[in-house]
Coordinates of C-alpha atoms in Angstrom, one line a residue:
X12 CA 122.0 67.0 26.9
X13 CA 121.3 70.7 26.4
X14 CA 122.7 74.0 27.3
X15 CA 120.4 75.3 30.0
X16 CA 121.0 71.6 31.6
X17 CA 124.7 72.1 32.2
X18 CA 124.9 73.2 35.9
X19 CA 126.5 76.6 35.9
X20 CA 128.8 78.2 38.5
X21 CA 127.3 79.7 41.6
X22 CA 128.1 83.6 40.9
X23 CA 128.1 84.2 44.7
X24 CA 130.9 81.7 45.1
X25 CA 133.8 83.5 44.2
X26 CA 137.5 81.8 45.0
X27 CA 139.5 84.3 47.0
X28 CA 143.0 85.0 46.0
X29 CA 146.1 84.6 48.5
X30 CA 146.7 88.4 48.5
X31 CA 142.8 88.9 50.2
X32 CA 143.4 86.4 52.8
X33 CA 146.4 87.5 53.7
X34 CA 145.2 91.0 53.9
X35 CA 142.4 89.4 56.7
X36 CA 144.4 88.1 59.1
X37 CA 144.4 90.6 61.6
X38 CA 148.3 90.0 63.1
X39 CA 149.2 91.1 59.9
X40 CA 150.5 94.3 61.1
X41 CA 151.7 93.4 64.2
X42 CA 154.1 91.0 62.1
X43 CA 154.9 93.6 59.7
X44 CA 156.0 96.0 62.5
X45 CA 157.9 93.3 64.0
X46 CA 160.0 93.5 60.5
X47 CA 160.7 97.1 59.9
X48 CA 161.5 97.0 63.7
X49 CA 163.8 94.4 63.5
X50 CA 165.2 96.0 60.2
X51 CA 165.3 99.5 62.1
X52 CA 167.4 98.1 64.9
X53 CA 169.6 96.0 62.4
X54 CA 170.7 99.2 60.9
X55 CA 171.0 101.1 63.9
X56 CA 171.9 99.1 67.4
X57 CA 174.7 97.2 68.4
X58 CA 175.4 93.5 67.2
X59 CA 174.8 92.5 70.6
X60 CA 171.4 93.2 70.8
X61 CA 170.5 90.4 68.2
X62 CA 173.0 87.4 70.5
X63 CA 171.5 85.6 72.8
X64 CA 171.7 87.4 75.6
X65 CA 170.3 90.3 73.6
X66 CA 167.2 88.6 72.6
X67 CA 166.6 87.3 76.1
X68 CA 166.4 91.1 77.2
X69 CA 163.9 92.3 75.2
X70 CA 161.6 89.1 74.9
X71 CA 161.6 89.5 79.7
X72 CA 159.8 92.8 79.5
X73 CA 157.8 91.7 75.9
X74 CA 157.0 88.6 77.9
X75 CA 155.3 90.5 81.2
X76 CA 153.5 92.9 78.7
X77 CA 152.3 89.9 76.5
X78 CA 150.6 88.5 79.0
X79 CA 148.8 91.3 79.8
X80 CA 148.3 91.9 76.1
X81 CA 146.9 88.7 75.1
X82 CA 144.2 89.0 77.0
X83 CA 143.4 92.9 77.2
X84 CA 143.2 91.8 72.7
X85 CA 140.3 88.8 73.8
X86 CA 138.7 91.2 76.2
X87 CA 138.3 93.9 73.6
X88 CA 137.7 91.0 70.5
X89 CA 134.4 90.5 72.9
X90 CA 133.6 94.1 72.4
X91 CA 134.7 95.4 76.3
X92 CA 138.0 97.4 77.4
X93 CA 139.4 96.3 81.7
X94 CA 141.6 99.6 82.5
X95 CA 141.8 98.2 85.7
X96 CA 144.2 95.4 84.3
X97 CA 147.8 97.8 85.1
X98 CA 146.7 98.5 89.2
X99 CA 145.2 95.1 90.2
X100 CA 149.6 93.9 88.7
X101 CA 149.6 95.7 91.8
X102 CA 146.6 95.2 93.7
X103 CA 147.5 90.9 93.1
X104 CA 151.2 91.4 94.1
X105 CA 150.2 93.0 97.4
X106 CA 147.7 90.2 98.2
X107 CA 150.8 87.5 97.2
X108 CA 152.9 89.1 99.4
X109 CA 150.7 90.1 102.4
X110 CA 149.8 86.0 101.8
X111 CA 153.8 85.0 101.7
X112 CA 155.0 86.9 104.6
X113 CA 153.0 87.7 106.9
X114 CA 150.6 84.6 106.9
X115 CA 153.8 82.4 105.7
X116 CA 151.7 80.2 103.0
X117 CA 153.3 78.1 100.5
X118 CA 152.8 79.2 96.8
X119 CA 150.4 75.9 96.2
X120 CA 148.3 77.6 98.6
X121 CA 149.2 81.4 97.7
X122 CA 148.9 81.6 94.6
X123 CA 145.7 79.8 93.7
X124 CA 144.1 82.6 96.5
X125 CA 145.7 85.9 94.6
X126 CA 143.9 84.5 91.4
X127 CA 140.8 83.5 92.7
X128 CA 140.8 87.2 94.3
X129 CA 141.6 88.7 91.6
X130 CA 139.3 86.2 89.0
X131 CA 136.0 87.4 92.2
X132 CA 137.7 90.9 91.3
X133 CA 136.9 90.6 87.7
X134 CA 133.8 89.3 87.9
X135 CA 132.5 92.1 89.7
X136 CA 134.0 94.9 86.6
X137 CA 132.4 92.6 84.5
X138 CA 128.6 92.7 86.4
X139 CA 129.1 96.4 87.0
X140 CA 129.5 97.1 83.3
X141 CA 126.5 94.2 82.5
X142 CA 124.0 95.8 85.0
X143 CA 124.2 98.9 85.2
X144 CA 125.1 100.0 81.0
X145 CA 127.6 101.4 82.0
X146 CA 130.6 101.9 79.0
X147 CA 133.7 99.1 80.2
X148 CA 136.3 102.3 79.5
X149 CA 133.9 104.1 82.6
X150 CA 133.9 101.3 85.3
X151 CA 137.1 100.1 84.9
X152 CA 138.8 103.6 84.8
X153 CA 137.3 104.3 88.5
X154 CA 139.0 100.6 89.0
X155 CA 142.0 102.0 88.2
X156 CA 141.8 104.3 90.9
X157 CA 140.3 101.9 93.9
X158 CA 142.5 99.2 93.1
X159 CA 145.2 101.6 92.9
X160 CA 144.3 103.6 96.1
X161 CA 143.5 99.3 97.8
X162 CA 147.1 99.0 96.7
X163 CA 148.6 102.0 98.9
X164 CA 146.4 101.6 102.2
X165 CA 146.7 98.3 102.2
X166 CA 151.2 97.8 101.9
X167 CA 151.4 100.9 104.5
X168 CA 148.1 98.3 106.8
X169 CA 150.3 95.9 106.3
X170 CA 154.0 96.8 106.2
X171 CA 153.8 99.5 109.8
X172 CA 153.5 102.7 107.3
X173 CA 155.6 101.3 104.4
X174 CA 154.2 101.3 100.6
X175 CA 156.5 98.9 99.5
X176 CA 156.5 94.8 101.3
X177 CA 160.1 92.8 100.9
X178 CA 161.0 89.9 101.9
X179 CA 159.2 87.6 99.7
X180 CA 162.1 85.6 98.0
X181 CA 163.3 85.1 101.8
X182 CA 159.4 83.7 102.6
X183 CA 159.2 81.2 99.1
X184 CA 163.0 80.4 99.3
X185 CA 163.4 77.0 98.9
X186 CA 159.4 76.1 97.6
X187 CA 159.2 73.3 95.1
X188 CA 157.1 75.7 92.9
X189 CA 159.2 78.6 93.2
X190 CA 161.1 77.4 89.9
X191 CA 157.5 77.1 87.7
X192 CA 157.6 80.9 88.3
X193 CA 160.3 82.2 88.8
X194 CA 163.9 82.3 87.3
X195 CA 165.1 80.2 84.1
X196 CA 164.6 77.1 82.9
X197 CA 166.3 74.6 80.6
X198 CA 169.8 75.7 82.8
X199 CA 171.1 72.1 82.0
X200 CA 170.0 72.1 78.3
X201 CA 171.8 75.7 78.2
X202 CA 175.3 74.2 80.4
X203 CA 175.2 71.8 78.2
X204 CA 175.3 73.9 74.6
X205 CA 178.1 75.8 77.2
X206 CA 180.3 72.5 77.5
X207 CA 180.0 72.4 73.4
X208 CA 180.8 76.1 72.3
X209 CA 177.3 76.2 70.8
X210 CA 177.0 79.3 73.3
X211 CA 178.4 82.5 74.8
X212 CA 179.7 81.7 77.4
X213 CA 182.4 83.6 80.5
X214 CA 185.7 83.0 81.2
X215 CA 185.0 80.9 83.4
X216 CA 183.0 78.8 81.1
X217 CA 179.2 79.3 82.5
X218 CA 177.1 80.7 79.6
X219 CA 176.2 83.7 79.9
X220 CA 172.6 83.5 79.1
X221 CA 171.6 80.2 82.0
X222 CA 168.2 79.6 80.5
X223 CA 165.4 81.2 79.6
X224 CA 163.3 82.8 81.5
X225 CA 159.8 81.0 82.6
X226 CA 158.0 84.5 82.6
X227 CA 159.0 83.8 78.1
X228 CA 157.4 80.5 78.2
X229 CA 154.3 81.5 80.3
X230 CA 153.8 84.0 77.6
X231 CA 154.3 82.0 74.1
X232 CA 151.5 78.5 76.1
X233 CA 149.0 81.7 76.9
X234 CA 149.2 82.6 73.2
X235 CA 149.1 79.2 72.5
X236 CA 146.1 78.8 74.3
X237 CA 144.8 82.0 73.4
X238 CA 145.3 81.3 69.6
X239 CA 143.7 77.5 70.0
X240 CA 140.3 78.8 71.9
X241 CA 139.6 81.7 69.8
X242 CA 139.7 79.6 66.1
X243 CA 139.4 76.2 67.2
X244 CA 136.8 76.0 69.8
X245 CA 132.6 77.5 70.4
X246 CA 134.3 79.5 73.5
X247 CA 136.2 82.0 70.8
X248 CA 133.2 82.0 68.4
X249 CA 131.7 83.2 70.8
X250 CA 134.3 85.7 71.7
X251 CA 134.2 87.1 68.4
X252 CA 130.1 86.8 67.9
X253 CA 129.5 88.7 71.4
X254 CA 131.6 91.1 70.5
X255 CA 130.6 91.6 67.1
X256 CA 126.4 92.1 67.9
X257 CA 125.5 91.8 71.5
X258 CA 121.6 91.8 70.1
X259 CA 122.6 89.0 67.0
X260 CA 124.8 86.4 69.6
X261 CA 121.9 86.7 72.2
X262 CA 119.0 85.6 69.7
X263 CA 121.8 83.0 67.8
X264 CA 121.2 81.2 72.0
X265 CA 125.3 83.0 72.5
X266 CA 125.5 83.5 76.4
X267 CA 126.6 86.8 76.1
X268 CA 126.4 87.6 80.0
X269 CA 128.5 84.2 80.5
X270 CA 131.5 85.3 78.2
X271 CA 131.7 88.6 78.9
X272 CA 132.3 88.1 83.2
X273 CA 134.5 85.5 82.2
X274 CA 136.8 87.7 80.0
X275 CA 136.9 90.4 83.1
X276 CA 137.8 87.8 84.7
X277 CA 140.5 86.7 82.2
X278 CA 142.1 90.2 82.3
X279 CA 142.0 89.8 86.1
X280 CA 144.3 86.8 86.8
X281 CA 146.6 87.6 83.7
X282 CA 147.2 90.2 86.0
X283 CA 147.3 88.9 88.7
X284 CA 150.0 86.4 87.0
X285 CA 152.6 88.5 85.6
X286 CA 152.2 90.2 89.5
X287 CA 153.2 86.6 91.1
X288 CA 156.0 86.1 88.6
X289 CA 157.3 89.7 89.0
X290 CA 157.2 89.7 92.6
X291 CA 159.0 86.4 93.2
X292 CA 161.8 87.6 90.8
X293 CA 162.1 90.8 92.7
X294 CA 161.8 89.7 96.0
X295 CA 159.1 92.9 96.7
X296 CA 155.8 94.4 96.2
X297 CA 155.1 98.1 95.7
X298 CA 152.9 100.5 95.6
X299 CA 153.6 101.5 91.8
X300 CA 154.1 97.7 90.9
X301 CA 152.1 97.3 87.2
X302 CA 152.2 101.2 86.8
X303 CA 150.7 102.5 82.8
X304 CA 150.5 98.9 81.5
X305 CA 146.6 98.9 81.1
X306 CA 147.3 101.1 78.4
X307 CA 150.9 99.5 77.2
X308 CA 148.3 96.5 76.8
X309 CA 145.7 98.2 75.0
X310 CA 147.7 99.8 72.4
X311 CA 149.8 95.9 72.9
X312 CA 146.6 94.3 71.1
X313 CA 145.5 96.9 69.5
X314 CA 148.9 97.2 67.3
X315 CA 148.3 93.7 67.2
X316 CA 144.8 94.2 64.5
X317 CA 142.5 94.5 67.5
X318 CA 139.8 97.2 67.0
X319 CA 138.3 99.0 69.3
X320 CA 134.9 98.5 68.3
X321 CA 135.1 95.0 68.7
X322 CA 134.1 91.4 67.4
X323 CA 137.6 91.6 65.2
X324 CA 141.5 90.7 66.3
X325 CA 144.0 88.1 67.0
X326 CA 146.1 86.5 70.4
X327 CA 149.2 85.7 67.8
X328 CA 148.6 90.0 66.6
X329 CA 149.1 90.9 70.3
X330 CA 151.4 88.1 71.1
X331 CA 154.2 90.5 68.4
X332 CA 152.5 93.6 69.2
X333 CA 154.2 92.4 72.6
X334 CA 157.7 91.3 71.3
X335 CA 157.7 95.1 69.0
X336 CA 157.1 96.5 72.3
X337 CA 160.0 95.0 73.7
X338 CA 162.4 95.6 71.2
X339 CA 161.7 98.9 71.4
X340 CA 161.9 99.3 74.8
X341 CA 165.4 97.9 75.3
X342 CA 166.7 98.2 72.2
X343 CA 166.9 101.1 72.3
X344 CA 169.8 100.9 75.5
X345 CA 172.0 99.5 72.1
X346 CA 171.5 102.8 70.1
X347 CA 172.3 106.3 70.0
X348 CA 169.8 107.4 69.8
X349 CA 167.9 109.2 73.6
X350 CA 165.5 107.0 75.3
X351 CA 163.0 109.8 75.3
X352 CA 162.3 108.6 72.0
X353 CA 160.3 105.9 72.8
X354 CA 157.1 107.5 74.3
X355 CA 156.9 109.2 70.7
X356 CA 157.5 105.7 68.8
X357 CA 155.1 104.0 70.8
X358 CA 152.3 107.2 69.8
X359 CA 153.8 106.2 66.3
X360 CA 153.0 102.5 66.3
X361 CA 149.8 102.7 67.5
X362 CA 148.7 105.4 65.4
X363 CA 149.8 103.9 62.2
X364 CA 148.7 100.5 63.2
X365 CA 145.1 102.0 64.1
X366 CA 145.2 103.3 60.4
X367 CA 146.5 100.5 58.4
X368 CA 144.0 98.1 60.4
X369 CA 141.4 100.6 59.6
X370 CA 142.3 100.5 55.8
X371 CA 143.0 97.2 55.4
X372 CA 139.3 95.8 56.9
X373 CA 137.6 98.2 54.7
X374 CA 139.5 97.6 51.5
X375 CA 138.6 93.4 52.7
X376 CA 135.2 93.7 53.8
X377 CA 134.6 97.1 50.6
X378 CA 133.4 99.1 53.1
X379 CA 133.3 103.1 52.5

């Protein structure tokens, strides 16, 4: 056999090293951030922070923010923003409170109606963005003020002048669906572990941690489903394609319009879910619920590896970004540091995440 007949390897095909594959993962920065923050608190915080009760303490706010952050991440991957997500928490909380307290509806009716109402507003946001061609930043910024004002006006209307609606806990007490959205799960398991001495207990023998707060389970489930959709389904390919290059996606047959509207509906429904969980847990709702959560959700998504330009990001990255947020929020209370440092840390984490993601992306793709 002649030498020229021997099959030569294609020079265009090059095996990637493990390090290169690892750097292409958008969640790399967030995972590294969790490690660094954990090490920081291991050396500076009280040891109680990393007990079972301490972990539940910081995972609870992380879970509430994480549900918003994962939805915001998926929308950012699709190339859009939603700055009204925090105000939607307040507005959906008002709707849910009115349906349960004023209208006396059971949760099996009130929750779907709340989610449907939020989805409609999300769809309106998406259609305005698509029809006008305005940046979603501007459209949803307007929505931020409109929904916050509507929450304030609506609560005063339905309560006779108050900006807080009470009585939710009494209204849903005994409802068979309430434990799905409030309280602790696996209480029997935790009681059994306490009886064996495997977890901390009070002097009475009851466990210090009665169970896993249900919002943490919602958070984990949402992250798993979002990751599966993004990485294992055609819909995920459509989301990445839409955010990467809208025109190319349209020419390839991707239903860009439906994808973007669906993502706006997702963020609105995520906000409504957080509203339902927090309102049932608190037993009331108010006009300031969800304040500043729109920015925290976007920061969570950016820390998790999402690019502001779209087409790149990770639901798992947002998951770890939310955990960082929760650890810092609660972790500072276990240290001697002033809690006002939280804002400085948050700004620093955002800047470092953007710089890190930008440098890694350019190094992997060869951009200059």
